[in-house]
Amino acid sequence: MHTEPYIPASFWTERVLGFTAFGFIRVGLISLGLILLGHVEMPRGTALPIWGFHVASRNTGRNREMEAFHYRVNTPLRNSNNYNTVFLVSMQRMISVQACNSARLLTVSSTSAAPPAKNNKKRTPRDYSAKTSISTSRPGSSNPAGKTQKLNLEVSPHRAVSAVRLMRIELGGAFADLLNDQGKGSGDNEMGYVERTLGFRTRDLADRDLRLVTEIVGGTIRWRRYLDHLILSLCHDENTFRGMEPLLLQILRIGFYEIVKLDMPPYAVVDENVRLAKIALRPGAGNMVNGILRKLVVIKESNSLPSPKVEGDDRQKARALAIIHSHPVWMVRRWMKYLGQEKAIELMTWNNSDPYFSLRANAGKGFTRADLVTQLEMFKVPYELSAHLDDFVRIKTGMQVVIQAGLLKRGLCSVQDESAGLVVSVVDPRPGDTIVDCCAAPGGKTLFMASQLSGQGRICAIDINEGRLRILKETAELHEVDNVVTTTHADLRTFAGKNCVKSDKVLLDTPCSGLGVLSKRADLRWNRRLEDMKELKHLQDELLDAASMLVKIGGVLIYSTCSIDPEENEERVVAFLQRHPEFYIDPADRYVPSNFVTEHGFYSSNPVEHSLDGAFAARLVRSR
């Protein structure tokens, strides 16, 4: 026979009295806390969990406003109109986390020591899942005690700076406007934002961290399409990837690049990027980063990274190659058409490789290549002499050393690719020449030509961008060639019609797609569209017609681009000659090595054939 166990009356008396006393103590503590909050200024957004209750600071109204704002704007990444608003909320969270650091650590320690009590008042958790699949909350996984999670706030500086810089590049002007009320978006404002939100200054970064920032930002941009392919393949579904906030996606790209391309210790990469996601966004974002990166580690260690097969028709092959080599599909199809598949792959491999840099000694200031070599050897910067130009040397590493040594700041040398220097060789500036440099800013070719005039002659530098033209003028003064360089702020198309003075030589370094310099301009491949090519061709024709009006009889018009696309190069010259039969081609083999000269007499440098940036120049003489 079953009998209920005997419970003495004293047991219930003790429990009732104890619970009552405990309740009074608890109510008293809550009241005391509310009184203190009325007299003590707490950081914005601070929340104090007191045994199951969440007592917010004075700014609860503002907190609810920001939560509602985040709910409204947390829309999928592919809706570019919401880039800036989503990231604005991320910035607010980063600032709030840093401000609440001390209070959080204190409250975590106190709440962990106290037993959680039942909370009869149901608290609605913050909802981040609107129109996105970032949220990691599941039924039954809420935190009833309302404990504030303790976050490890030690973030790798180079990863934090890289994430912010990638946001700046991808969002462009929208991000710059967020950093600066005037919309200038300077680098100082960008780094000031990092300092305010993450608590360290860029100038305090070690040289190693600065190099890592350069490597990670450049590499992540170059390999963006391939990295996104990997991230998508490891997400739960496509909606998860499409719904990611921009900052979360940048953090994942950084982690994938470090693991796949830099071969960094995988679990260290996972840990650091999880921390960054938790601080910059929220703990749930850190959980997502943790899960996806750990999947990547597993498949990389098993050599089973997903890669598309290059098969099918040309369109299908182009799509596969675009993923493998991380380029826009339209570019790949275009290069396969003009170069063939093998050459197109070589070109994309070049674009994804670490770029070299060329330094030009400033002969106009009396600083020779021998002097430059002496400086490089003194600072132990590896170099090689240019095989094509007497004033140039090439370096693969050590650019930070050159900058810190002040060689650029003092005007002793300039960063200029040899392909651009060879365009100046096609111009063939000589003492006494009058030269018009159309679309001159930022002025690399202008300054090189000025250094060859030996103080005799004149260069009129024209550009439509007044700010860049001002920089050109200041640099000319620094290089001590301002006695032969004058600047004019104007649109060439209107300037040419009003100017009746004819010049010996006119250089038109026209706006172009820049498809020849993608190794150094990593972001350019993602900023160009197929539609741009049609617009550029029309602009180039207009500028050519205008520039031709400035050339005297017997003078020379030099048309140049930094593109390898035939439609911007040879085809534009042919169309111009049909409109202007008074001009004829002067073969470039008298001015540059013959291996740079095409069958039609044009100068052309190709990254695959010459290991230089892509460039083009045609020398056209006016006969009447």
Coordinates of C-alpha atoms in Angstrom, one line a residue:
M1 CA 0.0 0.0 0.0
H2 CA 1.4 3.4 -1.1
T3 CA 1.5 6.1 1.5
E4 CA 2.6 9.8 1.2
P5 CA 5.8 10.6 3.0
Y6 CA 5.4 12.4 6.3
I7 CA 6.4 16.1 6.0
P8 CA 6.5 18.0 9.3
A9 CA 4.7 21.3 9.7
S10 CA 7.9 23.0 10.5
F11 CA 9.1 22.3 6.9
W12 CA 6.3 24.4 5.4
T13 CA 6.7 27.1 8.0
E14 CA 10.4 27.6 7.2
R15 CA 9.8 27.6 3.5
V16 CA 6.9 30.1 3.5
L17 CA 8.8 32.5 5.8
G18 CA 12.0 32.1 3.9
F19 CA 10.3 32.8 0.6
T20 CA 8.5 35.8 2.0
A21 CA 11.8 37.2 3.4
F22 CA 13.6 36.5 0.2
G23 CA 10.9 38.3 -1.7
F24 CA 11.1 41.4 0.4
I25 CA 14.8 41.4 0.1
R26 CA 14.5 41.1 -3.7
V27 CA 12.0 43.9 -4.0
G28 CA 14.1 46.1 -1.8
L29 CA 17.2 45.5 -4.0
I30 CA 15.2 46.2 -7.2
S31 CA 13.9 49.5 -5.7
L32 CA 17.4 50.5 -4.6
G33 CA 18.6 49.8 -8.1
L34 CA 15.9 51.9 -9.6
I35 CA 16.7 54.8 -7.2
L36 CA 20.4 54.6 -8.0
L37 CA 19.7 54.6 -11.8
G38 CA 17.8 57.8 -11.3
H39 CA 20.9 59.5 -10.0
V40 CA 23.7 57.8 -11.8
E41 CA 24.3 58.4 -15.5
M42 CA 24.8 55.0 -17.2
P43 CA 26.2 54.5 -20.7
R44 CA 23.6 54.5 -23.4
G45 CA 22.1 51.1 -24.0
T46 CA 23.3 49.6 -20.7
A47 CA 21.0 46.9 -19.4
L48 CA 21.4 45.6 -15.8
P49 CA 19.9 42.1 -15.3
I50 CA 18.8 41.8 -11.7
W51 CA 17.9 38.2 -11.0
G52 CA 15.7 37.7 -13.9
F53 CA 14.5 41.2 -14.5
H54 CA 16.0 43.6 -17.1
V55 CA 16.2 47.1 -15.8
A56 CA 17.4 49.4 -18.6
S57 CA 19.2 52.7 -18.1
R58 CA 17.8 56.2 -18.8
N59 CA 18.0 55.8 -22.6
T60 CA 15.5 53.0 -22.9
G61 CA 13.4 55.0 -25.3
R62 CA 16.4 55.6 -27.6
N63 CA 17.2 51.8 -27.3
R64 CA 13.7 50.8 -28.4
E65 CA 13.9 53.4 -31.3
M66 CA 17.2 51.8 -32.5
E67 CA 15.8 48.3 -32.2
A68 CA 12.8 49.3 -34.2
F69 CA 15.0 51.0 -36.8
H70 CA 17.2 47.9 -37.1
Y71 CA 14.0 45.8 -37.6
R72 CA 12.9 48.0 -40.4
V73 CA 16.2 48.2 -42.3
N74 CA 17.6 44.7 -41.8
T75 CA 16.8 43.7 -45.4
P76 CA 18.8 41.4 -47.7
L77 CA 22.2 42.4 -48.8
R78 CA 21.4 42.4 -52.5
N79 CA 19.1 45.4 -52.0
S80 CA 21.8 48.0 -52.4
N81 CA 19.5 50.8 -51.3
N82 CA 19.7 49.5 -47.8
Y83 CA 23.5 49.1 -47.6
N84 CA 24.1 52.3 -45.7
T85 CA 21.2 52.0 -43.3
V86 CA 22.0 48.5 -42.3
F87 CA 25.6 49.3 -41.7
L88 CA 24.6 52.4 -39.7
V89 CA 22.9 50.2 -37.2
S90 CA 26.0 48.0 -37.1
M91 CA 28.0 51.0 -36.2
Q92 CA 25.6 52.0 -33.5
R93 CA 25.9 48.5 -32.0
M94 CA 29.7 48.6 -32.1
I95 CA 29.7 51.9 -30.2
S96 CA 27.2 50.6 -27.7
V97 CA 29.2 47.5 -27.0
Q98 CA 32.3 49.4 -26.3
A99 CA 30.5 51.9 -24.0
C100 CA 28.9 49.1 -22.1
N101 CA 32.0 46.9 -21.7
S102 CA 32.6 47.7 -18.0
A103 CA 29.0 47.5 -17.0
R104 CA 28.5 44.2 -18.8
L105 CA 31.5 42.5 -17.2
L106 CA 30.2 43.6 -13.7
T107 CA 26.7 42.4 -14.3
V108 CA 27.8 39.1 -15.8
S109 CA 29.8 38.3 -12.7
S110 CA 27.0 39.2 -10.4
T111 CA 24.3 37.3 -12.3
S112 CA 26.4 34.2 -12.6
A113 CA 26.9 34.1 -8.8
A114 CA 23.2 34.4 -8.1
P115 CA 20.6 31.6 -8.8
P116 CA 18.3 32.4 -11.6
A117 CA 14.7 33.1 -10.6
K118 CA 11.5 32.5 -12.4
N119 CA 10.5 35.4 -14.5
N120 CA 6.8 35.6 -14.9
K121 CA 6.9 38.6 -17.2
K122 CA 7.6 37.4 -20.7
R123 CA 10.2 39.6 -22.3
T124 CA 10.2 39.9 -26.1
P125 CA 13.7 39.3 -27.4
R126 CA 15.2 41.6 -30.0
D127 CA 14.2 40.4 -33.5
Y128 CA 17.0 40.3 -36.1
S129 CA 15.3 37.9 -38.4
A130 CA 13.1 40.2 -40.3
K131 CA 13.6 39.5 -44.0
T132 CA 16.9 37.7 -43.3
S133 CA 18.1 34.3 -42.1
I134 CA 20.9 35.6 -39.9
S135 CA 19.1 35.0 -36.7
T136 CA 20.2 31.9 -34.8
S137 CA 17.5 31.9 -32.2
R138 CA 15.3 28.8 -32.0
P139 CA 12.2 28.0 -30.0
G140 CA 13.2 27.3 -26.5
S141 CA 16.7 28.8 -26.9
S142 CA 15.8 32.2 -25.4
N143 CA 17.5 33.4 -22.3
P144 CA 14.8 33.6 -19.6
A145 CA 17.1 35.1 -17.0
G146 CA 18.0 37.9 -19.3
K147 CA 21.7 37.5 -18.7
T148 CA 24.0 39.7 -20.6
Q149 CA 26.5 37.6 -22.4
K150 CA 30.2 38.2 -21.7
L151 CA 32.0 39.0 -24.9
N152 CA 35.7 38.7 -25.4
L153 CA 36.6 42.2 -26.6
E154 CA 40.1 41.4 -27.8
V155 CA 39.9 41.7 -31.5
S156 CA 42.8 41.5 -34.0
P157 CA 43.4 45.0 -35.1
H158 CA 44.2 44.1 -38.7
R159 CA 40.9 42.2 -39.1
A160 CA 38.9 45.0 -37.7
V161 CA 40.5 47.6 -39.9
S162 CA 40.2 45.3 -42.9
A163 CA 36.5 44.9 -42.3
V164 CA 35.9 48.6 -42.1
R165 CA 38.0 49.3 -45.2
L166 CA 36.2 46.7 -47.2
M167 CA 32.9 48.2 -46.2
R168 CA 34.2 51.6 -47.3
I169 CA 35.3 50.2 -50.7
E170 CA 32.1 48.2 -51.4
L171 CA 29.6 50.9 -50.2
G172 CA 31.6 53.7 -51.8
G173 CA 30.1 57.1 -51.3
A174 CA 27.4 55.8 -49.1
F175 CA 29.9 54.6 -46.5
A176 CA 32.0 57.8 -46.8
D177 CA 28.9 59.9 -46.1
L178 CA 28.3 57.9 -42.9
L179 CA 31.9 58.6 -41.7
N180 CA 31.8 62.3 -42.5
D181 CA 28.8 64.6 -42.3
Q182 CA 30.3 66.7 -45.1
G183 CA 30.6 63.6 -47.3
K184 CA 34.3 63.9 -47.8
G185 CA 35.0 60.4 -46.5
S186 CA 38.7 60.9 -45.9
G187 CA 41.0 58.2 -44.6
D188 CA 41.3 60.0 -41.3
N189 CA 37.6 59.8 -40.8
E190 CA 37.6 56.1 -41.6
M191 CA 40.3 55.3 -39.1
G192 CA 38.8 57.7 -36.6
Y193 CA 35.7 55.5 -36.8
V194 CA 37.8 52.4 -36.0
E195 CA 39.3 54.2 -33.1
R196 CA 36.0 55.3 -31.7
T197 CA 34.3 51.9 -32.0
L198 CA 37.1 49.4 -31.4
G199 CA 39.4 51.3 -29.1
F200 CA 42.7 51.4 -31.0
R201 CA 44.3 53.8 -33.4
T202 CA 45.6 52.9 -36.8
R203 CA 48.9 54.7 -36.1
D204 CA 49.4 52.3 -33.3
L205 CA 49.3 49.3 -35.6
A206 CA 52.6 47.4 -36.0
D207 CA 54.1 47.2 -39.5
R208 CA 53.1 43.6 -39.6
D209 CA 49.5 44.5 -39.0
L210 CA 49.6 47.2 -41.7
R211 CA 51.0 44.7 -44.2
L212 CA 48.3 42.3 -43.3
V213 CA 45.6 44.9 -43.8
T214 CA 46.9 45.6 -47.3
E215 CA 47.1 41.9 -48.1
I216 CA 43.7 41.0 -46.7
V217 CA 41.8 44.0 -48.3
G218 CA 43.4 43.6 -51.7
G219 CA 43.1 39.8 -51.7
T220 CA 39.6 39.7 -50.4
I221 CA 38.5 42.1 -53.1
R222 CA 40.3 40.2 -55.9
W223 CA 38.9 36.8 -54.8
R224 CA 35.4 38.1 -53.9
R225 CA 33.4 36.1 -56.5
Y226 CA 35.3 32.8 -55.6
L227 CA 34.9 33.5 -51.8
D228 CA 31.2 34.1 -52.2
H229 CA 30.9 30.9 -54.1
L230 CA 32.5 29.0 -51.2
I231 CA 30.4 30.8 -48.6
L232 CA 27.2 30.1 -50.5
S233 CA 28.0 26.4 -50.8
L234 CA 28.4 26.2 -47.0
C235 CA 25.3 28.2 -46.0
H236 CA 22.1 26.4 -45.1
D237 CA 20.4 27.7 -48.2
E238 CA 20.7 30.5 -50.7
N239 CA 18.4 32.7 -48.8
T240 CA 20.8 32.6 -45.8
F241 CA 23.6 34.0 -48.1
R242 CA 21.4 36.5 -49.8
G243 CA 20.1 37.8 -46.5
M244 CA 23.4 38.6 -44.9
E245 CA 24.2 42.1 -43.7
P246 CA 27.1 43.6 -45.6
L247 CA 29.4 43.7 -42.5
L248 CA 28.7 40.0 -41.7
L249 CA 29.5 39.0 -45.3
Q250 CA 32.8 41.0 -45.1
I251 CA 33.8 39.2 -41.9
L252 CA 33.2 35.9 -43.6
R253 CA 35.1 36.8 -46.7
I254 CA 38.1 37.8 -44.6
G255 CA 38.0 34.5 -42.7
F256 CA 37.7 32.5 -45.9
Y257 CA 40.5 34.4 -47.6
E258 CA 42.8 33.9 -44.6
I259 CA 42.1 30.1 -44.5
V260 CA 42.0 29.3 -48.2
K261 CA 44.5 31.8 -49.7
L262 CA 46.8 32.8 -46.9
D263 CA 46.9 29.4 -45.1
M264 CA 46.7 31.0 -41.7
P265 CA 46.1 28.6 -38.7
P266 CA 42.4 27.8 -39.3
Y267 CA 41.2 27.6 -35.7
A268 CA 42.9 30.9 -34.8
V269 CA 41.1 32.5 -37.8
V270 CA 37.8 31.1 -36.7
D271 CA 38.2 32.4 -33.1
E272 CA 39.2 35.9 -34.1
N273 CA 36.5 36.4 -36.7
V274 CA 33.9 35.0 -34.4
R275 CA 34.9 37.6 -31.8
L276 CA 34.8 40.4 -34.4
A277 CA 31.2 39.4 -35.5
K278 CA 30.0 39.3 -31.9
I279 CA 31.3 42.7 -31.2
A280 CA 30.5 44.4 -34.5
L281 CA 27.0 42.8 -34.8
R282 CA 25.7 40.5 -32.1
P283 CA 26.4 37.1 -30.5
G284 CA 24.1 35.3 -33.0
A285 CA 26.2 36.6 -35.9
G286 CA 29.3 35.2 -34.2
N287 CA 27.6 31.8 -34.0
M288 CA 26.9 31.9 -37.7
V289 CA 30.5 32.8 -38.5
N290 CA 31.7 30.0 -36.2
G291 CA 29.5 27.4 -37.9
I292 CA 30.4 28.4 -41.5
L293 CA 34.1 28.8 -40.9
R294 CA 34.3 25.4 -39.1
K295 CA 32.7 23.7 -42.1
L296 CA 35.3 25.4 -44.3
V297 CA 38.1 24.1 -42.2
V298 CA 36.8 20.5 -42.5
I299 CA 36.4 20.5 -46.3
K300 CA 39.8 22.3 -46.8
E301 CA 41.6 19.7 -44.7
S302 CA 40.0 17.0 -46.8
N303 CA 40.9 18.8 -50.1
S304 CA 37.3 18.9 -51.1
L305 CA 36.7 22.6 -51.8
P306 CA 33.8 23.0 -54.2
S307 CA 34.8 24.1 -57.7
P308 CA 32.7 24.4 -60.9
K309 CA 33.6 22.3 -63.9
V310 CA 34.8 24.1 -67.0
E311 CA 32.6 22.4 -69.6
G312 CA 29.6 23.0 -71.9
D313 CA 29.3 25.9 -74.4
D314 CA 31.3 29.1 -74.2
R315 CA 28.7 30.8 -72.0
Q316 CA 28.9 27.9 -69.4
K317 CA 32.7 27.8 -69.6
A318 CA 32.9 31.6 -69.0
R319 CA 30.6 31.3 -65.9
A320 CA 32.8 28.5 -64.5
L321 CA 36.0 30.4 -65.2
A322 CA 34.6 33.6 -63.7
I323 CA 34.1 31.8 -60.4
I324 CA 37.4 29.9 -60.4
H325 CA 39.4 33.1 -61.2
S326 CA 37.0 35.6 -59.6
H327 CA 36.2 37.9 -62.4
P328 CA 32.9 39.2 -63.9
V329 CA 31.4 36.9 -66.4
W330 CA 31.2 39.6 -69.1
M331 CA 34.9 40.2 -68.9
V332 CA 35.7 36.5 -69.2
R333 CA 33.5 36.2 -72.2
R334 CA 35.1 39.2 -73.8
W335 CA 38.7 38.0 -73.2
M336 CA 37.8 34.5 -74.5
K337 CA 36.5 36.2 -77.6
Y338 CA 39.6 38.4 -78.2
L339 CA 42.4 36.3 -76.7
G340 CA 41.2 32.7 -76.5
Q341 CA 40.5 30.6 -73.4
E342 CA 44.2 29.9 -72.6
K343 CA 45.3 33.5 -72.8
A344 CA 42.3 34.6 -70.9
I345 CA 43.2 32.3 -68.0
E346 CA 46.7 33.6 -68.0
L347 CA 45.5 37.2 -67.9
M348 CA 43.1 36.5 -65.0
T349 CA 46.0 34.7 -63.2
W350 CA 48.1 37.9 -63.6
N351 CA 45.3 40.0 -62.3
N352 CA 45.0 37.9 -59.2
S353 CA 48.7 37.9 -58.4
D354 CA 50.5 40.2 -56.0
P355 CA 51.3 43.3 -58.0
Y356 CA 54.8 44.7 -58.3
F357 CA 55.4 48.4 -58.3
S358 CA 57.7 50.6 -60.4
L359 CA 59.5 53.7 -59.0
R360 CA 60.7 56.5 -61.3
A361 CA 63.7 58.5 -60.2
N362 CA 62.9 62.2 -60.5
A363 CA 65.6 63.4 -62.9
G364 CA 64.0 66.9 -62.9
K365 CA 65.1 67.3 -59.3
G366 CA 68.6 65.9 -60.1
F367 CA 67.8 62.5 -58.4
T368 CA 69.0 59.7 -60.7
R369 CA 68.2 56.0 -60.8
A370 CA 71.7 55.4 -59.3
D371 CA 70.7 57.6 -56.4
L372 CA 67.4 55.7 -56.0
V373 CA 69.2 52.4 -56.1
T374 CA 71.5 53.6 -53.3
Q375 CA 68.6 54.5 -51.2
L376 CA 66.8 51.1 -51.8
E377 CA 70.0 49.2 -50.9
M378 CA 70.4 51.3 -47.7
F379 CA 66.9 50.4 -46.6
K380 CA 67.4 46.8 -47.8
V381 CA 64.5 46.9 -50.3
P382 CA 64.8 44.2 -53.0
Y383 CA 64.7 45.7 -56.5
E384 CA 65.5 45.1 -60.2
L385 CA 66.3 47.6 -62.8
S386 CA 63.8 48.2 -65.6
A387 CA 64.8 46.7 -68.9
H388 CA 62.9 49.3 -70.9
L389 CA 63.4 52.7 -69.2
D390 CA 66.5 54.3 -67.7
D391 CA 64.8 56.1 -64.8
F392 CA 62.8 53.1 -63.5
V393 CA 63.3 50.3 -61.0
R394 CA 60.9 47.6 -60.0
I395 CA 60.1 46.4 -56.5
K396 CA 57.8 43.6 -55.3
T397 CA 58.0 44.3 -51.6
G398 CA 59.1 47.2 -49.4
M399 CA 56.7 49.9 -50.5
Q400 CA 55.9 50.8 -46.9
V401 CA 59.6 51.2 -46.3
V402 CA 59.9 53.6 -49.3
I403 CA 57.0 55.6 -48.0
Q404 CA 58.3 55.7 -44.4
A405 CA 61.7 56.8 -45.7
G406 CA 60.1 59.9 -47.2
L407 CA 61.3 59.3 -50.8
L408 CA 57.9 60.0 -52.2
K409 CA 57.1 62.9 -49.8
R410 CA 60.3 64.7 -50.7
G411 CA 59.6 64.3 -54.4
L412 CA 62.8 62.2 -55.1
C413 CA 60.8 59.5 -56.9
S414 CA 57.3 58.6 -58.0
V415 CA 55.2 55.5 -58.2
Q416 CA 54.6 54.9 -61.9
D417 CA 54.3 51.8 -64.0
E418 CA 56.7 51.2 -66.8
S419 CA 53.8 50.8 -69.2
A420 CA 52.8 54.5 -68.5
G421 CA 56.5 55.5 -68.9
L422 CA 56.5 53.9 -72.3
V423 CA 53.6 56.0 -73.3
V424 CA 55.7 59.1 -72.6
S425 CA 58.4 57.6 -74.8
V426 CA 55.8 57.5 -77.6
V427 CA 55.2 61.2 -77.0
D428 CA 58.9 61.8 -77.2
P429 CA 59.0 65.2 -75.3
R430 CA 62.0 67.3 -76.2
P431 CA 63.4 70.7 -74.8
G432 CA 61.5 73.6 -76.4
D433 CA 58.3 71.6 -77.1
T434 CA 54.9 73.0 -76.4
I435 CA 52.7 70.1 -75.1
V436 CA 49.1 69.9 -74.1
D437 CA 48.3 67.1 -71.7
C438 CA 44.5 66.5 -71.9
C439 CA 42.8 64.7 -69.0
A440 CA 46.1 65.2 -67.2
A441 CA 45.3 64.5 -63.5
P442 CA 46.7 63.0 -61.3
G443 CA 49.7 63.9 -63.4
G444 CA 52.1 61.0 -63.6
K445 CA 52.8 61.4 -67.3
T446 CA 52.8 65.2 -67.0
L447 CA 55.6 65.2 -64.5
F448 CA 57.6 62.6 -66.4
M449 CA 57.4 64.7 -69.6
A450 CA 58.3 67.8 -67.7
S451 CA 61.4 66.2 -66.3
Q452 CA 62.6 65.6 -69.9
L453 CA 62.2 69.2 -71.0
S454 CA 65.2 70.3 -69.0
G455 CA 63.4 73.5 -68.1
Q456 CA 62.9 74.5 -71.7
G457 CA 59.4 74.3 -73.2
R458 CA 55.8 74.3 -71.8
I459 CA 53.2 71.8 -70.8
C460 CA 49.6 72.8 -70.4
A461 CA 47.8 70.3 -68.2
I462 CA 44.1 70.3 -68.6
D463 CA 41.6 68.3 -66.5
I464 CA 37.9 68.6 -65.6
N465 CA 38.5 67.6 -62.0
E466 CA 39.6 70.7 -60.1
G467 CA 40.7 68.9 -56.9
R468 CA 42.9 66.4 -58.7
L469 CA 44.3 69.3 -60.8
R470 CA 45.2 71.1 -57.6
I471 CA 47.2 68.1 -56.4
L472 CA 49.0 67.9 -59.8
K473 CA 50.1 71.6 -59.4
E474 CA 51.3 70.9 -55.8
T475 CA 53.3 67.9 -57.0
A476 CA 54.8 69.8 -59.8
E477 CA 56.1 72.3 -57.3
L478 CA 57.5 69.4 -55.1
H479 CA 59.2 67.9 -58.1
E480 CA 60.6 71.3 -59.1
V481 CA 59.1 71.3 -62.6
D482 CA 56.4 73.9 -62.0
N483 CA 58.4 76.3 -64.2
V484 CA 57.3 74.4 -67.3
V485 CA 53.9 73.1 -66.1
T486 CA 50.7 75.2 -66.1
T487 CA 47.3 73.9 -65.1
T488 CA 43.9 74.6 -66.6
H489 CA 40.6 73.5 -65.1
A490 CA 38.3 72.9 -68.1
D491 CA 36.3 70.3 -70.1
L492 CA 38.5 69.5 -73.1
R493 CA 35.4 69.5 -75.4
T494 CA 34.7 73.1 -74.7
F495 CA 38.3 74.2 -74.2
A496 CA 39.4 73.1 -77.6
G497 CA 36.7 75.0 -79.4
K498 CA 37.7 78.3 -77.7
N499 CA 41.5 77.9 -78.0
C500 CA 43.1 78.9 -81.2
V501 CA 46.7 78.2 -80.1
K502 CA 48.1 75.1 -81.7
S503 CA 50.8 72.9 -80.0
D504 CA 53.6 70.6 -81.1
K505 CA 52.3 67.6 -79.3
V506 CA 49.0 66.8 -77.7
L507 CA 48.6 63.8 -75.3
L508 CA 45.1 62.5 -74.8
D509 CA 45.3 59.9 -72.0
T510 CA 41.6 59.3 -72.3
P511 CA 39.2 57.9 -69.6
C512 CA 38.9 54.2 -70.2
S513 CA 37.8 50.9 -68.6
G514 CA 41.2 50.3 -67.0
L515 CA 41.1 46.7 -67.9
G516 CA 44.9 46.7 -68.2
V517 CA 45.5 47.6 -64.6
L518 CA 43.3 45.2 -62.7
S519 CA 46.3 43.7 -60.8
K520 CA 46.8 47.0 -59.1
R521 CA 43.2 48.2 -59.0
A522 CA 41.6 45.2 -57.4
D523 CA 38.2 46.8 -57.0
L524 CA 37.9 48.0 -60.6
R525 CA 36.7 44.7 -62.0
W526 CA 33.6 44.9 -59.8
N527 CA 32.9 48.5 -60.6
R528 CA 32.9 48.1 -64.4
R529 CA 29.8 47.0 -66.4
L530 CA 29.4 46.0 -70.0
E531 CA 27.2 49.0 -70.5
D532 CA 30.2 51.2 -69.5
M533 CA 32.1 50.1 -72.6
K534 CA 29.5 51.7 -75.0
E535 CA 29.4 54.9 -73.0
L536 CA 33.2 55.1 -72.9
K537 CA 33.6 54.6 -76.7
H538 CA 31.3 57.6 -77.3
L539 CA 33.2 59.7 -74.8
Q540 CA 36.6 58.7 -76.3
D541 CA 35.5 59.7 -79.8
E542 CA 34.4 63.1 -78.6
L543 CA 37.6 63.7 -76.8
L544 CA 39.7 62.6 -79.8
D545 CA 37.9 65.0 -82.0
A546 CA 38.4 67.8 -79.5
A547 CA 42.1 67.1 -78.9
S548 CA 42.8 67.1 -82.7
M549 CA 41.8 70.7 -82.8
L550 CA 44.8 71.6 -80.6
V551 CA 47.5 70.1 -82.9
K552 CA 49.4 72.3 -85.3
I553 CA 50.3 71.2 -88.9
G554 CA 53.2 68.8 -88.6
G555 CA 52.3 68.3 -84.9
V556 CA 51.5 65.0 -83.2
L557 CA 48.4 63.7 -81.4
I558 CA 49.1 60.8 -79.1
Y559 CA 46.0 58.8 -78.1
S560 CA 46.6 56.5 -75.1
T561 CA 44.6 54.3 -72.6
C562 CA 45.4 51.9 -69.8
S563 CA 43.1 49.3 -71.4
I564 CA 43.8 46.1 -73.4
D565 CA 40.4 46.1 -75.1
P566 CA 40.5 46.5 -78.9
E567 CA 37.2 48.5 -78.9
E568 CA 38.8 51.2 -76.8
N569 CA 42.2 51.1 -78.6
E570 CA 42.7 50.2 -82.3
E571 CA 39.0 50.5 -83.2
R572 CA 38.9 54.1 -81.8
V573 CA 41.9 55.1 -83.8
V574 CA 40.6 53.6 -87.0
A575 CA 37.3 55.4 -86.5
F576 CA 39.1 58.7 -85.9
L577 CA 41.2 58.4 -89.0
Q578 CA 38.1 57.8 -91.1
R579 CA 36.6 61.1 -89.7
H580 CA 40.0 63.0 -89.9
P581 CA 41.9 62.0 -93.1
E582 CA 44.4 64.8 -92.4
F583 CA 46.0 62.6 -89.7
Y584 CA 48.2 59.5 -90.4
I585 CA 49.9 56.9 -88.2
D586 CA 53.5 57.4 -87.2
P587 CA 54.8 53.9 -86.3
A588 CA 55.8 53.6 -82.6
D589 CA 58.9 51.4 -83.3
R590 CA 61.1 54.4 -83.4
Y591 CA 60.2 55.3 -79.8
V592 CA 59.7 52.0 -77.9
P593 CA 61.2 48.4 -78.3
S594 CA 59.8 46.6 -81.2
N595 CA 58.3 43.8 -79.1
F596 CA 55.8 46.4 -77.9
V597 CA 54.7 47.5 -81.4
T598 CA 51.7 46.0 -83.2
E599 CA 51.4 45.2 -86.9
H600 CA 49.6 48.5 -87.4
G601 CA 52.4 50.5 -85.7
F602 CA 50.7 51.1 -82.3
Y603 CA 52.3 50.7 -78.9
S604 CA 50.7 48.0 -76.8
S605 CA 51.8 46.4 -73.6
N606 CA 50.1 43.2 -72.4
P607 CA 50.4 41.8 -68.9
V608 CA 50.7 38.2 -70.2
E609 CA 53.4 39.0 -72.8
H610 CA 55.4 41.7 -71.2
S611 CA 54.7 41.4 -67.4
L612 CA 53.6 45.0 -67.3
D613 CA 50.3 46.7 -66.9
G614 CA 48.2 46.8 -70.0
A615 CA 48.5 50.1 -72.0
F616 CA 48.0 51.4 -75.5
A617 CA 49.2 54.4 -77.5
A618 CA 48.9 55.6 -81.1
R619 CA 51.0 58.4 -82.6
L620 CA 49.1 60.4 -85.2
V621 CA 50.7 63.2 -87.2
R622 CA 48.7 66.1 -88.7
S623 CA 49.6 66.6 -92.4
R624 CA 47.4 69.7 -93.1

